[in-house]
CSV table of C-alpha atoms in Angstrom, one decimal:
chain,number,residue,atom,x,y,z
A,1,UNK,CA,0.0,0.0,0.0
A,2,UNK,CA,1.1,3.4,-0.9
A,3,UNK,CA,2.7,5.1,2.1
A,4,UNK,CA,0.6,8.0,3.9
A,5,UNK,CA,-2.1,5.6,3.9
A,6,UNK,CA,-3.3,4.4,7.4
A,7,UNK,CA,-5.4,1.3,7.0
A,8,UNK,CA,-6.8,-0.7,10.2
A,9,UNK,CA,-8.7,-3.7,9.9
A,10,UNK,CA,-11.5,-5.8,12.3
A,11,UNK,CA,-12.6,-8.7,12.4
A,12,UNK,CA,-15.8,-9.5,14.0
A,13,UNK,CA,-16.9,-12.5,15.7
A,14,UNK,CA,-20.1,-13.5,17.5
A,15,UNK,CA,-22.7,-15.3,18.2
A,16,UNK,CA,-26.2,-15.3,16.5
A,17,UNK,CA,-30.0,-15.4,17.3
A,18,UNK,CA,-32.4,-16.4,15.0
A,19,UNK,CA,-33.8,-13.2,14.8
A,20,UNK,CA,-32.7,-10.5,11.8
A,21,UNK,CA,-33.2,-7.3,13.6
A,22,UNK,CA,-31.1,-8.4,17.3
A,23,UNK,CA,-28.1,-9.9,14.7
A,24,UNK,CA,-27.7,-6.6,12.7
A,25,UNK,CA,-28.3,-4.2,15.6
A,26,UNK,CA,-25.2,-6.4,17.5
A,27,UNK,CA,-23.3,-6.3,13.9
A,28,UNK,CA,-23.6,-2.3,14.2
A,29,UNK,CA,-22.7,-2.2,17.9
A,30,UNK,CA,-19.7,-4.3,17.3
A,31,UNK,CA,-18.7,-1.8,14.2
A,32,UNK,CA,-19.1,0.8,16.1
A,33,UNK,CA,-17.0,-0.3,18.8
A,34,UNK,CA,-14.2,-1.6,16.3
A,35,UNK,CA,-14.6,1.5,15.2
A,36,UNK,CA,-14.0,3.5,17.9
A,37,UNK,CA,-10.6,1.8,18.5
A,38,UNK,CA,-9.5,3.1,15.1
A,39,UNK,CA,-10.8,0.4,12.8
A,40,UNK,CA,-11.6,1.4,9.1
A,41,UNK,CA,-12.3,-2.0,7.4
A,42,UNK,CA,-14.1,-3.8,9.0
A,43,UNK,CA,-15.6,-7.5,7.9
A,44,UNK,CA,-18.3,-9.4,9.9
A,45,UNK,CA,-18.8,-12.8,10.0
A,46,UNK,CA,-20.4,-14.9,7.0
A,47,UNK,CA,-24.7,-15.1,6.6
A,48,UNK,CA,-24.6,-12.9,9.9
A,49,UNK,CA,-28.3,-12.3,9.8
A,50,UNK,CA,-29.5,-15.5,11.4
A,51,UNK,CA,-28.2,-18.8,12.2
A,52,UNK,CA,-26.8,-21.3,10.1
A,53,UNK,CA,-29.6,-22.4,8.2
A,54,UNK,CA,-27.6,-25.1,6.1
A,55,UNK,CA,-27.6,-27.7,8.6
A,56,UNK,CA,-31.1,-28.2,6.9
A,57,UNK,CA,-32.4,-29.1,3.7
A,58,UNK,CA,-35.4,-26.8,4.5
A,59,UNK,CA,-37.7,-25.3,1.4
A,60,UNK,CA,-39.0,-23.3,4.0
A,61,UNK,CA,-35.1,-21.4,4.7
A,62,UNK,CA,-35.2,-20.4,1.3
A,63,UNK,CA,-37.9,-17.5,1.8
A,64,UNK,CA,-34.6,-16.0,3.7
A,65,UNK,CA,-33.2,-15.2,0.6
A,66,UNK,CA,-33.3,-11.4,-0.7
A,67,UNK,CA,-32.8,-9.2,-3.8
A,68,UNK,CA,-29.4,-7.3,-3.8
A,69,UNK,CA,-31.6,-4.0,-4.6
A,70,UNK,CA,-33.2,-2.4,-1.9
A,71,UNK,CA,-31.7,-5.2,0.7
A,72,UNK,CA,-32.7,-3.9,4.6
A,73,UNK,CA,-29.5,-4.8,5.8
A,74,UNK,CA,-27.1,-3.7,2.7
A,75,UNK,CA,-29.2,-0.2,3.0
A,76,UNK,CA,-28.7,-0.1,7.0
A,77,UNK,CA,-24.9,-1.1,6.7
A,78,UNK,CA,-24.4,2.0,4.3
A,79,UNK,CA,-25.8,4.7,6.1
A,80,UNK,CA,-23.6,3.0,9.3
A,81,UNK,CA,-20.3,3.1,6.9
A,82,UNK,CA,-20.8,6.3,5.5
A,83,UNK,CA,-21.6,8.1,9.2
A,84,UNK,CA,-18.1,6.2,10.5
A,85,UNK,CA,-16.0,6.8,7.4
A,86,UNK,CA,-15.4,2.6,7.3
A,87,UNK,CA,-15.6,0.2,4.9
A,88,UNK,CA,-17.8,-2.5,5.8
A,89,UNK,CA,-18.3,-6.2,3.2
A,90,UNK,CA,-21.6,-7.2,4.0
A,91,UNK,CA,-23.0,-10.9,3.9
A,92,UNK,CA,-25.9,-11.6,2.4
A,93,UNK,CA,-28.3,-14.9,1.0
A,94,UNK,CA,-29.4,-13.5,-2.5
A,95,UNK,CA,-32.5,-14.0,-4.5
A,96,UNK,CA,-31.2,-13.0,-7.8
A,97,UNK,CA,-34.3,-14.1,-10.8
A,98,UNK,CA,-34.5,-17.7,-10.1
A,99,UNK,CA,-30.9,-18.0,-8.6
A,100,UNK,CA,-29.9,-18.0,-5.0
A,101,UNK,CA,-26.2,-16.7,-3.9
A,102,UNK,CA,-24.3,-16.5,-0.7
A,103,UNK,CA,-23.4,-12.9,-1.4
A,104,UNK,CA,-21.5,-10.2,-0.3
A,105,UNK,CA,-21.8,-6.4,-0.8
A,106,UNK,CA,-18.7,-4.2,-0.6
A,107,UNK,CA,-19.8,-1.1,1.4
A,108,UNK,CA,-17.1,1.9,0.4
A,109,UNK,CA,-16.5,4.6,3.0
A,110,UNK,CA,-18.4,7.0,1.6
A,111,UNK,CA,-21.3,4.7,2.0
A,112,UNK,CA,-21.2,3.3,-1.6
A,113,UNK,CA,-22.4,-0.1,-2.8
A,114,UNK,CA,-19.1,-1.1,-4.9
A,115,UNK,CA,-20.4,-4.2,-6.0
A,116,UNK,CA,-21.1,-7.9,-5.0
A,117,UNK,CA,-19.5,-11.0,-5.2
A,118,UNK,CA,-21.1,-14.2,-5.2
A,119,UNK,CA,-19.3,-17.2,-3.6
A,120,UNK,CA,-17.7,-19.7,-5.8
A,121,UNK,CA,-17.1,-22.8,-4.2
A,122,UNK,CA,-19.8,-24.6,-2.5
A,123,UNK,CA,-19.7,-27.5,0.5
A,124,UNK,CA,-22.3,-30.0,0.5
A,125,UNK,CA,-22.1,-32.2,3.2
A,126,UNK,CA,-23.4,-33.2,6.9
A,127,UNK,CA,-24.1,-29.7,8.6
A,128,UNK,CA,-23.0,-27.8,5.5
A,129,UNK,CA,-25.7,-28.4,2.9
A,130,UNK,CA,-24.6,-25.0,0.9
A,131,UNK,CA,-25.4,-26.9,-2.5
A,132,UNK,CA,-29.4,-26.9,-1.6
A,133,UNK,CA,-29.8,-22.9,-1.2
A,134,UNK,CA,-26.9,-21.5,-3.4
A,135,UNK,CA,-26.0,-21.6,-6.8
A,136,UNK,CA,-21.9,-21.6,-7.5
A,137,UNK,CA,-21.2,-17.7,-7.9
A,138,UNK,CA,-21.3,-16.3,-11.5
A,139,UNK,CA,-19.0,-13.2,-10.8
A,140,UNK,CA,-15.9,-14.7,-10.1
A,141,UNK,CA,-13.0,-13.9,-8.0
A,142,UNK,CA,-12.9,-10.1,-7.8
A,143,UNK,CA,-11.2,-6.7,-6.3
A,144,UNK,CA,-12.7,-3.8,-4.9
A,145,UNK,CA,-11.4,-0.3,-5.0
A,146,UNK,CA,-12.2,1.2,-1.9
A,147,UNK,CA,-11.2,4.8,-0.7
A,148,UNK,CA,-8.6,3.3,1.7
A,149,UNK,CA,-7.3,0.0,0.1
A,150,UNK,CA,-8.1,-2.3,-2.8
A,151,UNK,CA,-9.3,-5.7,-1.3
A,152,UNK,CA,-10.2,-8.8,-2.5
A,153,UNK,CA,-13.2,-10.7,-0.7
A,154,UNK,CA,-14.0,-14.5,-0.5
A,155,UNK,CA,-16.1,-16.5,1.6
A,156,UNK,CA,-15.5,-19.2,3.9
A,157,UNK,CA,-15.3,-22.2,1.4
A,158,UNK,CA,-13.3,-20.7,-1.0
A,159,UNK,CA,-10.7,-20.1,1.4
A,160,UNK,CA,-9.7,-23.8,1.4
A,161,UNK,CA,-8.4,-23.1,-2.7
A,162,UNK,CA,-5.2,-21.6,-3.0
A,163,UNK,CA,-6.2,-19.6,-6.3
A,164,UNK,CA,-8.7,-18.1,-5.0
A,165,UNK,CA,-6.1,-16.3,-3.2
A,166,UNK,CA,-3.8,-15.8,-5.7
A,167,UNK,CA,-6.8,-14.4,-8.9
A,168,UNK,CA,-7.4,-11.8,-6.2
A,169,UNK,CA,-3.9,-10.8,-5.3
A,170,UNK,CA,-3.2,-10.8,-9.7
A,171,UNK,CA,-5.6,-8.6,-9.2
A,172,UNK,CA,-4.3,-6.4,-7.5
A,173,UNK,CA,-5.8,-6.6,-3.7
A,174,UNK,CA,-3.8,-5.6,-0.7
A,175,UNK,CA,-5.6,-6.9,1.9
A,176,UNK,CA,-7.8,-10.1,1.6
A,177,UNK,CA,-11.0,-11.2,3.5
A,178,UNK,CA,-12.7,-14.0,4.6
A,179,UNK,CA,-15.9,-14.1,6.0
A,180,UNK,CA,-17.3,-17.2,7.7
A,181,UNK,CA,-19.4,-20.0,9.8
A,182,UNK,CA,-17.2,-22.9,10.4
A,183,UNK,CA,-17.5,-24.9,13.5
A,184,UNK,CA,-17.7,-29.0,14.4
A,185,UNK,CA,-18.7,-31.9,12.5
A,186,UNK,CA,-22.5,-32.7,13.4
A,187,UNK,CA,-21.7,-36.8,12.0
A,188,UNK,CA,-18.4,-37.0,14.2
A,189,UNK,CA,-17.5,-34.9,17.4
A,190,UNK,CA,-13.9,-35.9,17.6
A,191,UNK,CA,-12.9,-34.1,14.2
A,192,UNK,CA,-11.8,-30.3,14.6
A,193,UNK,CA,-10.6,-27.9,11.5
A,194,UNK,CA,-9.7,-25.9,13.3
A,195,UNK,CA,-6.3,-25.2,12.7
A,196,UNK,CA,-6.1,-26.7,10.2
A,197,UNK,CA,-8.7,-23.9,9.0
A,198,UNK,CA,-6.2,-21.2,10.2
A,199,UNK,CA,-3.2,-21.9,9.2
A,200,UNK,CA,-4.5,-22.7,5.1
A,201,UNK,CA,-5.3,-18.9,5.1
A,202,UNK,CA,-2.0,-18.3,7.5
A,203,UNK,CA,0.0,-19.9,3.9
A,204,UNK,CA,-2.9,-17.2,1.7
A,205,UNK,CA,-1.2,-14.4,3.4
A,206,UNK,CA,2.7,-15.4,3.5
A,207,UNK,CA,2.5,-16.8,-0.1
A,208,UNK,CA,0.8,-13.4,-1.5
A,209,UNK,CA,2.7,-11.3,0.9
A,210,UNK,CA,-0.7,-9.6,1.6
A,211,UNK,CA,-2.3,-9.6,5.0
A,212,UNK,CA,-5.3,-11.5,5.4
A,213,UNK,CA,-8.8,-11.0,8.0
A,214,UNK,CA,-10.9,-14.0,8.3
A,215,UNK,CA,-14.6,-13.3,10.6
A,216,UNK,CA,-16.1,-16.5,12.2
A,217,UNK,CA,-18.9,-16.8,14.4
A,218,UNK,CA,-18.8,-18.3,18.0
A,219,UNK,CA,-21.8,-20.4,19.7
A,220,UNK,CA,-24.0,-23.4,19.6
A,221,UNK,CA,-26.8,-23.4,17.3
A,222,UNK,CA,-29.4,-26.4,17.1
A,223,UNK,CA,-31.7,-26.9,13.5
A,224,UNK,CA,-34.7,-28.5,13.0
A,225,UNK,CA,-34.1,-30.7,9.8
A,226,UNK,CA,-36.0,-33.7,8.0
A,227,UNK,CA,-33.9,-36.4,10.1
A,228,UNK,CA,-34.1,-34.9,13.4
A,229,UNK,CA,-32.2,-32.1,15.0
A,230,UNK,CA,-28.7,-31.2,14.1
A,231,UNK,CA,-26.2,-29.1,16.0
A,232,UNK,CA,-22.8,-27.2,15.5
A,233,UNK,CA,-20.7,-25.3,17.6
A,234,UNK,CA,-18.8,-22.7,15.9
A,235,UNK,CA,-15.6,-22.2,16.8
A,236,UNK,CA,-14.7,-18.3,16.3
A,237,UNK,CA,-11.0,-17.8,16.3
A,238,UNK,CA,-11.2,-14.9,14.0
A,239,UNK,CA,-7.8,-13.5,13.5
A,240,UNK,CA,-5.9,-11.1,11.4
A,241,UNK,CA,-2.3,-12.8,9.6
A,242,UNK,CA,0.7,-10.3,8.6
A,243,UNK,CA,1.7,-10.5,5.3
A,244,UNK,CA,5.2,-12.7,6.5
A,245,UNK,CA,3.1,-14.3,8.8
């Protein structure tokens, strides 16, 4: 990054409700509170609306989907970024025509929507049943030029391919993020990602040299789904890597 240029980044970690309005009013304390400790990016954790829906194969989750235009929370997380002078990537489930996305909206400084991306690789198995609600991401790997840094945003999934990394870096990004739920394996308790989980994005940023923020949630949250009820406890460990990390 070009010198003169103070850049400080947050991530976000917490635990969600089921309920839209509590989870974005706690997003906007938190962002307020990052940043009031000098925080100017700042990336909260992946499908922060509710919980986890995609422990479920559930018709019924699909109605949480929403239109990029006009979103509630996109809208809301603009005037927030725009009052605080931050940039804020905002996590979304899409209704785009007949396709569904897990989304995110880059939300400038100045309060300007930059753009979406739409997430390209997509788990489907026990707990993580992404394949049911979201289509693979049509926009591929992108950039954003924000007023403070150019960034490059993925989510969760993708972090576990290297190139995702490195097309956004080719790009041009300074600084990448990764928002995300991750937590145990409902079909077998003993297995735990997560290091595993941090130190893959630990080899993003000392490969590409670029520093990297990855946003988890934390907590225990139980779904209702057609074989019974499943649970995962999300880990958290959000962290922030240096560039030589």
């Amino acid at each position: 990054m070009e010198k003169g240029r103070t850049v400080v980044v947050s991530a976000l970690q917490f635990a969600c409700t089921d309920d839209i309005s509590t989870n974005v009013a706690t997003a906007e304390r938190l962002v307020r509170a990052a940043h009031k400790q000098g925080a100017n990016i700042i990336l909260i954790q992946e499908l922060f609306e509710g919980y986890y829906f995609c422990q479920a194969q559930r018709e019924d989750f699909i109605q949480r989907a929403k239109p990029h235009k006009d979103h509630p929370t996109i809208l809301r997380m603009q005037k927030l970024a725009k009052e605080l002078g931050v940039v804020i990537p905002v996590s979304f489930f899409e209704e785009a025509n007949n396709a569904h996305y897990n989304s995110i909206a880059i939300i400038d400084a100045d309060g300007t929507d930059l753009g979406i991306y739409r997430k390209s690789h997509i788990p489907d198995g026990p707990g993580y049943e992404e394949k049911f609600y979201f289509n693979p991401g049509d926009t591929g790997f992108k950039v954003f030029q924000t007023k403070l840094a150019k960034i490059g945003v993925a989510i969760c999934w993708d972090q576990w391919f290297p190139e995702a990394a490195r097309a956004m870096v080719l790009q041009g990004a300074e600084i990448l993020f990764y928002p995300t739920a991750i937590g145990s394996e409902p079909q077998d308790g003993s297995i735990d990602s997560r290091d595993h989980w941090k130190r893959v994005m630990q080899g993003h940023a000392g490969a590409n040299l670029v520093p990297l923020v990855a946003s988890n949630r934390i907590g225990k949250e139980i779904i209702e789904t057609e074989h019974g009820k499943s649970e995962i406890t999300f880990y958290g460990n959000s962290f922030i890597a240096g560039n030589l990390t």
